[in-house]
Coordinates of C-alpha atoms in Angstrom, one line a residue:
M11 CA -15.7 -82.6 -46.2
F12 CA -17.1 -81.2 -42.4
K13 CA -13.0 -81.2 -41.4
L14 CA -12.3 -79.1 -44.8
S15 CA -15.1 -76.8 -44.2
V16 CA -13.9 -76.0 -40.6
C17 CA -10.6 -75.3 -41.9
F18 CA -11.7 -73.1 -44.5
G19 CA -13.7 -70.8 -41.9
G20 CA -11.2 -70.4 -39.6
A21 CA -9.0 -69.4 -42.2
V22 CA -11.3 -66.6 -43.4
L23 CA -12.2 -65.3 -39.9
F24 CA -8.3 -65.3 -39.3
L25 CA -7.9 -63.1 -42.4
A26 CA -10.7 -60.9 -41.3
M27 CA -9.3 -60.4 -37.7
Q28 CA -5.9 -59.2 -39.4
A29 CA -7.7 -56.7 -42.0
N30 CA -9.5 -55.4 -39.0
A31 CA -6.6 -54.7 -37.2
A32 CA -4.6 -53.4 -39.7
T33 CA -7.5 -50.8 -40.6
L34 CA -7.3 -49.9 -36.7
N35 CA -3.6 -49.7 -37.1
L36 CA -3.0 -51.2 -33.8
G37 CA -0.8 -54.1 -34.9
S38 CA 0.9 -56.4 -32.1
D39 CA 4.3 -53.9 -32.1
P40 CA 4.8 -53.3 -28.5
N41 CA 6.4 -50.1 -29.2
T42 CA 3.5 -48.7 -31.1
I43 CA 0.9 -50.1 -28.1
K44 CA 3.3 -48.0 -25.6
A45 CA 3.6 -45.2 -27.5
K46 CA -0.3 -44.8 -28.1
S47 CA -1.1 -45.5 -24.5
R48 CA 1.4 -43.0 -23.5
S49 CA -0.2 -40.5 -25.9
I50 CA -3.8 -41.5 -24.2
E51 CA -2.6 -40.6 -20.6
V52 CA -0.7 -37.4 -21.6
E53 CA -3.7 -36.0 -23.5
Y54 CA -6.0 -37.5 -20.3
S55 CA -3.7 -35.6 -17.7
R56 CA -3.6 -32.5 -19.6
N57 CA -7.3 -32.2 -19.6
M58 CA -7.8 -32.9 -16.1
R59 CA -5.0 -30.3 -15.0
N60 CA -7.2 -27.8 -17.2
Q61 CA -10.4 -28.3 -15.4
N62 CA -8.6 -28.0 -12.2
Q63 CA -7.4 -24.9 -12.8
Q64 CA -10.9 -23.5 -13.8
A65 CA -12.0 -24.5 -10.7
V66 CA -9.0 -23.6 -8.6
D67 CA -9.7 -20.8 -5.6
P68 CA -7.5 -17.7 -6.4
D69 CA -6.5 -17.5 -2.8
N70 CA -4.9 -20.7 -3.2
L71 CA -2.8 -19.6 -6.2
P72 CA 1.1 -20.0 -5.8
H73 CA 2.7 -16.9 -4.7
Q74 CA 3.5 -14.4 -7.4
G75 CA 7.1 -15.3 -8.6
A76 CA 6.6 -19.0 -8.2
I77 CA 8.4 -21.2 -10.8
V78 CA 6.1 -24.0 -12.4
V79 CA 8.8 -26.7 -13.8
E80 CA 7.0 -29.6 -16.0
E81 CA 8.7 -33.3 -16.1
G82 CA 8.1 -35.9 -18.4
G83 CA 7.0 -33.9 -21.5
G84 CA 4.4 -32.0 -19.8
D85 CA 2.8 -34.6 -18.2
S86 CA 3.1 -33.7 -14.5
A87 CA 4.4 -30.2 -13.0
M88 CA 6.0 -29.2 -9.9
T89 CA 5.9 -25.6 -8.3
V90 CA 8.9 -24.3 -6.7
P91 CA 8.5 -21.3 -4.1
A92 CA 10.0 -18.1 -5.4
P93 CA 13.2 -16.7 -4.0
A94 CA 12.7 -15.3 -0.3
S95 CA 13.6 -11.7 -1.4
T96 CA 10.6 -12.0 -3.8
N97 CA 8.1 -12.4 -0.8
K98 CA 9.9 -9.8 1.5
N99 CA 8.1 -6.9 2.5
V100 CA 10.3 -3.7 2.3
D101 CA 10.0 -1.4 5.0
L102 CA 9.6 1.9 2.9
H103 CA 11.0 3.9 5.6
S104 CA 14.4 2.0 5.2
I105 CA 15.0 3.4 2.2
P106 CA 16.8 6.9 1.9
G107 CA 14.3 9.6 1.4
A108 CA 11.4 7.4 2.1
T109 CA 10.1 10.0 4.3
N110 CA 9.2 12.5 1.3
T111 CA 5.5 11.5 -0.1
Y112 CA 6.7 10.3 -3.5
Y113 CA 8.2 7.0 -1.4
S114 CA 5.3 6.7 0.9
G115 CA 2.3 7.1 -1.4
T116 CA 0.7 9.5 1.0
N117 CA 1.0 13.4 1.9
S118 CA 2.2 12.7 5.5
F119 CA 5.7 12.7 6.9
S120 CA 6.9 10.8 9.6
Y121 CA 10.5 11.3 11.3
P122 CA 11.7 8.9 14.3
S123 CA 13.6 12.1 16.4
T124 CA 13.7 15.8 16.3
L125 CA 17.3 15.5 15.0
K126 CA 16.1 13.5 11.9
M127 CA 13.3 16.0 11.1
R128 CA 16.0 19.1 11.1
A129 CA 18.4 17.3 9.1
D130 CA 15.7 16.8 6.6
R131 CA 14.1 20.1 7.1
K132 CA 17.0 22.8 7.0
V133 CA 14.9 26.2 7.0
G134 CA 12.6 27.5 10.1
A135 CA 10.4 30.3 10.1
G136 CA 8.3 31.5 13.2
M137 CA 7.6 33.9 15.7
A138 CA 8.2 34.8 19.4
V139 CA 6.4 36.6 22.3
G140 CA 9.0 38.0 24.8
G141 CA 12.8 37.1 25.1
T142 CA 15.8 38.6 22.9
L143 CA 13.6 40.8 20.4
G144 CA 11.3 42.6 22.8
V145 CA 7.4 42.2 22.6
V146 CA 7.2 40.3 19.5
G147 CA 9.7 38.9 17.2
F148 CA 10.1 37.1 13.8
N149 CA 12.7 34.5 13.5
M150 CA 14.5 32.9 10.6
E151 CA 16.3 29.4 11.3
L152 CA 19.2 28.0 9.0
N153 CA 20.2 24.3 10.4
F154 CA 23.5 23.4 8.8
E155 CA 23.7 20.4 10.8
D156 CA 20.9 18.2 12.4
A157 CA 21.6 19.6 15.6
D158 CA 23.4 23.3 14.9
G159 CA 21.8 26.2 13.4
V160 CA 21.8 29.7 13.0
L161 CA 19.1 32.1 14.2
A162 CA 18.3 35.4 12.8
G163 CA 15.4 37.8 13.3
F164 CA 13.9 41.3 14.1
G165 CA 11.3 42.5 16.6
T166 CA 9.7 45.4 17.9
G167 CA 8.1 46.7 20.8
P168 CA 6.8 50.2 22.5
G169 CA 9.5 53.1 21.4
Y170 CA 12.1 50.6 19.7
N171 CA 13.0 48.1 17.3
S172 CA 15.6 44.7 17.7
F173 CA 17.5 42.6 15.5
Q174 CA 19.3 39.6 16.8
L175 CA 22.2 36.9 15.8
A176 CA 22.4 33.6 17.1
W177 CA 23.7 29.9 17.3
K178 CA 21.4 27.4 18.3
H179 CA 22.3 23.6 19.4
A180 CA 19.4 20.9 19.4
F181 CA 19.5 18.1 21.6
D182 CA 18.3 14.7 20.2
G183 CA 14.5 13.7 21.5
D184 CA 11.3 12.4 20.5
Y185 CA 8.8 14.9 20.3
L186 CA 10.1 17.3 23.3
A187 CA 13.6 18.0 22.8
P188 CA 15.9 20.9 24.8
Y189 CA 18.1 23.1 23.3
T190 CA 20.7 26.1 24.1
S191 CA 21.5 28.9 22.4
V192 CA 23.8 31.9 22.2
G193 CA 23.6 35.2 20.4
Y194 CA 23.6 39.1 20.3
S195 CA 20.7 41.7 20.2
R196 CA 20.5 45.0 19.7
W197 CA 17.4 47.2 20.8
Y198 CA 17.1 50.9 19.5
N199 CA 15.3 53.8 18.7
S200 CA 16.8 56.5 16.1
R201 CA 13.5 58.3 15.5
G202 CA 13.2 60.0 18.6
R203 CA 10.7 60.4 21.6
G204 CA 7.9 57.9 21.1
D205 CA 6.1 55.5 23.6
D206 CA 6.6 55.4 26.9
L207 CA 9.8 53.2 27.5
S208 CA 8.9 52.4 30.9
K209 CA 6.2 49.9 29.6
S210 CA 9.2 47.7 29.0
N211 CA 10.7 46.5 32.1
I212 CA 14.1 45.8 30.5
L213 CA 14.5 49.2 28.9
D214 CA 13.5 51.0 31.9
R215 CA 16.1 49.3 34.3
V216 CA 18.9 49.7 31.4
L217 CA 18.5 53.2 30.0
S218 CA 19.5 56.6 31.7
D219 CA 16.9 59.1 32.5
N220 CA 18.4 61.2 30.0
E221 CA 18.0 58.4 27.0
K222 CA 14.3 57.8 28.3
K223 CA 13.6 61.6 27.6
E224 CA 15.4 61.9 24.4
G225 CA 13.8 58.6 23.0
R226 CA 16.9 57.8 21.0
F227 CA 19.5 55.2 22.2
G228 CA 20.9 51.9 21.3
T229 CA 21.9 49.1 23.7
D230 CA 23.5 45.8 23.2
F231 CA 22.7 42.2 24.7
V232 CA 24.7 39.5 25.0
N233 CA 22.1 36.5 25.5
A234 CA 22.3 32.8 26.8
S235 CA 19.4 31.0 26.8
L236 CA 17.9 27.6 27.5
G237 CA 14.2 26.2 26.3
L238 CA 12.3 23.1 25.4
Q239 CA 10.8 22.5 21.9
Y240 CA 7.7 20.5 20.9
N241 CA 8.3 19.0 17.6
Q242 CA 5.3 17.4 15.6
L243 CA 7.2 14.4 13.7
S244 CA 4.9 13.1 11.8
G245 CA 1.4 13.4 10.0
D246 CA 0.3 16.3 7.7
F247 CA 1.6 18.7 10.5
A248 CA 5.0 17.5 10.6
G249 CA 7.5 20.1 10.9
I250 CA 5.3 22.6 13.2
S251 CA 7.3 23.5 16.8
F252 CA 6.4 25.1 19.7
F253 CA 9.0 26.2 22.4
G254 CA 9.4 28.3 25.6
E255 CA 12.7 29.5 26.7
L256 CA 14.4 31.4 29.9
T257 CA 17.2 33.9 29.1
A258 CA 19.7 35.8 30.9
M259 CA 20.6 38.8 29.0
Y260 CA 23.9 40.5 29.7
E261 CA 23.8 44.8 28.6
I262 CA 27.3 45.1 27.5
N263 CA 27.9 48.8 27.9
R264 CA 26.2 49.2 31.6
S265 CA 27.5 45.7 32.6
M266 CA 23.7 44.7 33.7
L267 CA 22.3 41.1 33.7
L268 CA 18.7 40.6 33.4
P269 CA 16.3 37.7 33.2
N270 CA 13.7 37.1 30.2
G271 CA 11.7 34.7 28.8
S272 CA 9.6 34.0 25.8
V273 CA 7.5 31.6 23.9
G274 CA 6.5 31.2 20.5
A275 CA 6.1 28.9 17.4
I276 CA 8.2 27.8 14.2
Y277 CA 7.6 26.0 11.2
Y278 CA 10.4 23.8 9.7
F279 CA 10.2 23.1 5.8

């Protein structure tokens, strides 16, 4: 009777365990158990990764453009650095036209040399004291090339007016650059007697006594100049230049060679 009770109790216990296993849907199938454990592991890894991303320091984030590759159905990830070109700093001045404000993002310019500045700024306007135009003169410069350009100007002095045309050649340099020019100028007075022409050393030596007395004259010069020019190549004042030159003026009609010189300023734009 005791043995029968024990057997009956064991059978009831076995059936209860089977029912509980069926309720939990665990079963004894190895594939089912493996799938369940895999799912739990993936969910745990995802939760841990989310927690780490919330606490990560922004300074330690991957470089912009990095590629993230997930493996194994999303349970692990690997960060691959972006191609070198995405992290490379591009020098704006290596881009054509980068010296303009819309490339640099500022209101200033920068040129590596005088010729680069002249190549970008084709027109110049300025004034000079002394030289081929007299007491004071105003010049326009048109740069056909980085080194070569044409000068045209007009000037005035006591008892006369003047104009000139010249060819200018600039040599390369940093802020200081030499230049030469060759041209023609004419000093004249068609109105008659005015200011004392002896105030002009050039005309006092060139004109005859009769021309000085009447005040009407025209005299022609062929000029050759050698100068040194300071060019502002960077900053908000880029394009401003100051120059000084020595000039040999040859009066064509009277075959006279006269020394002269001038200083001035010009702005290229």
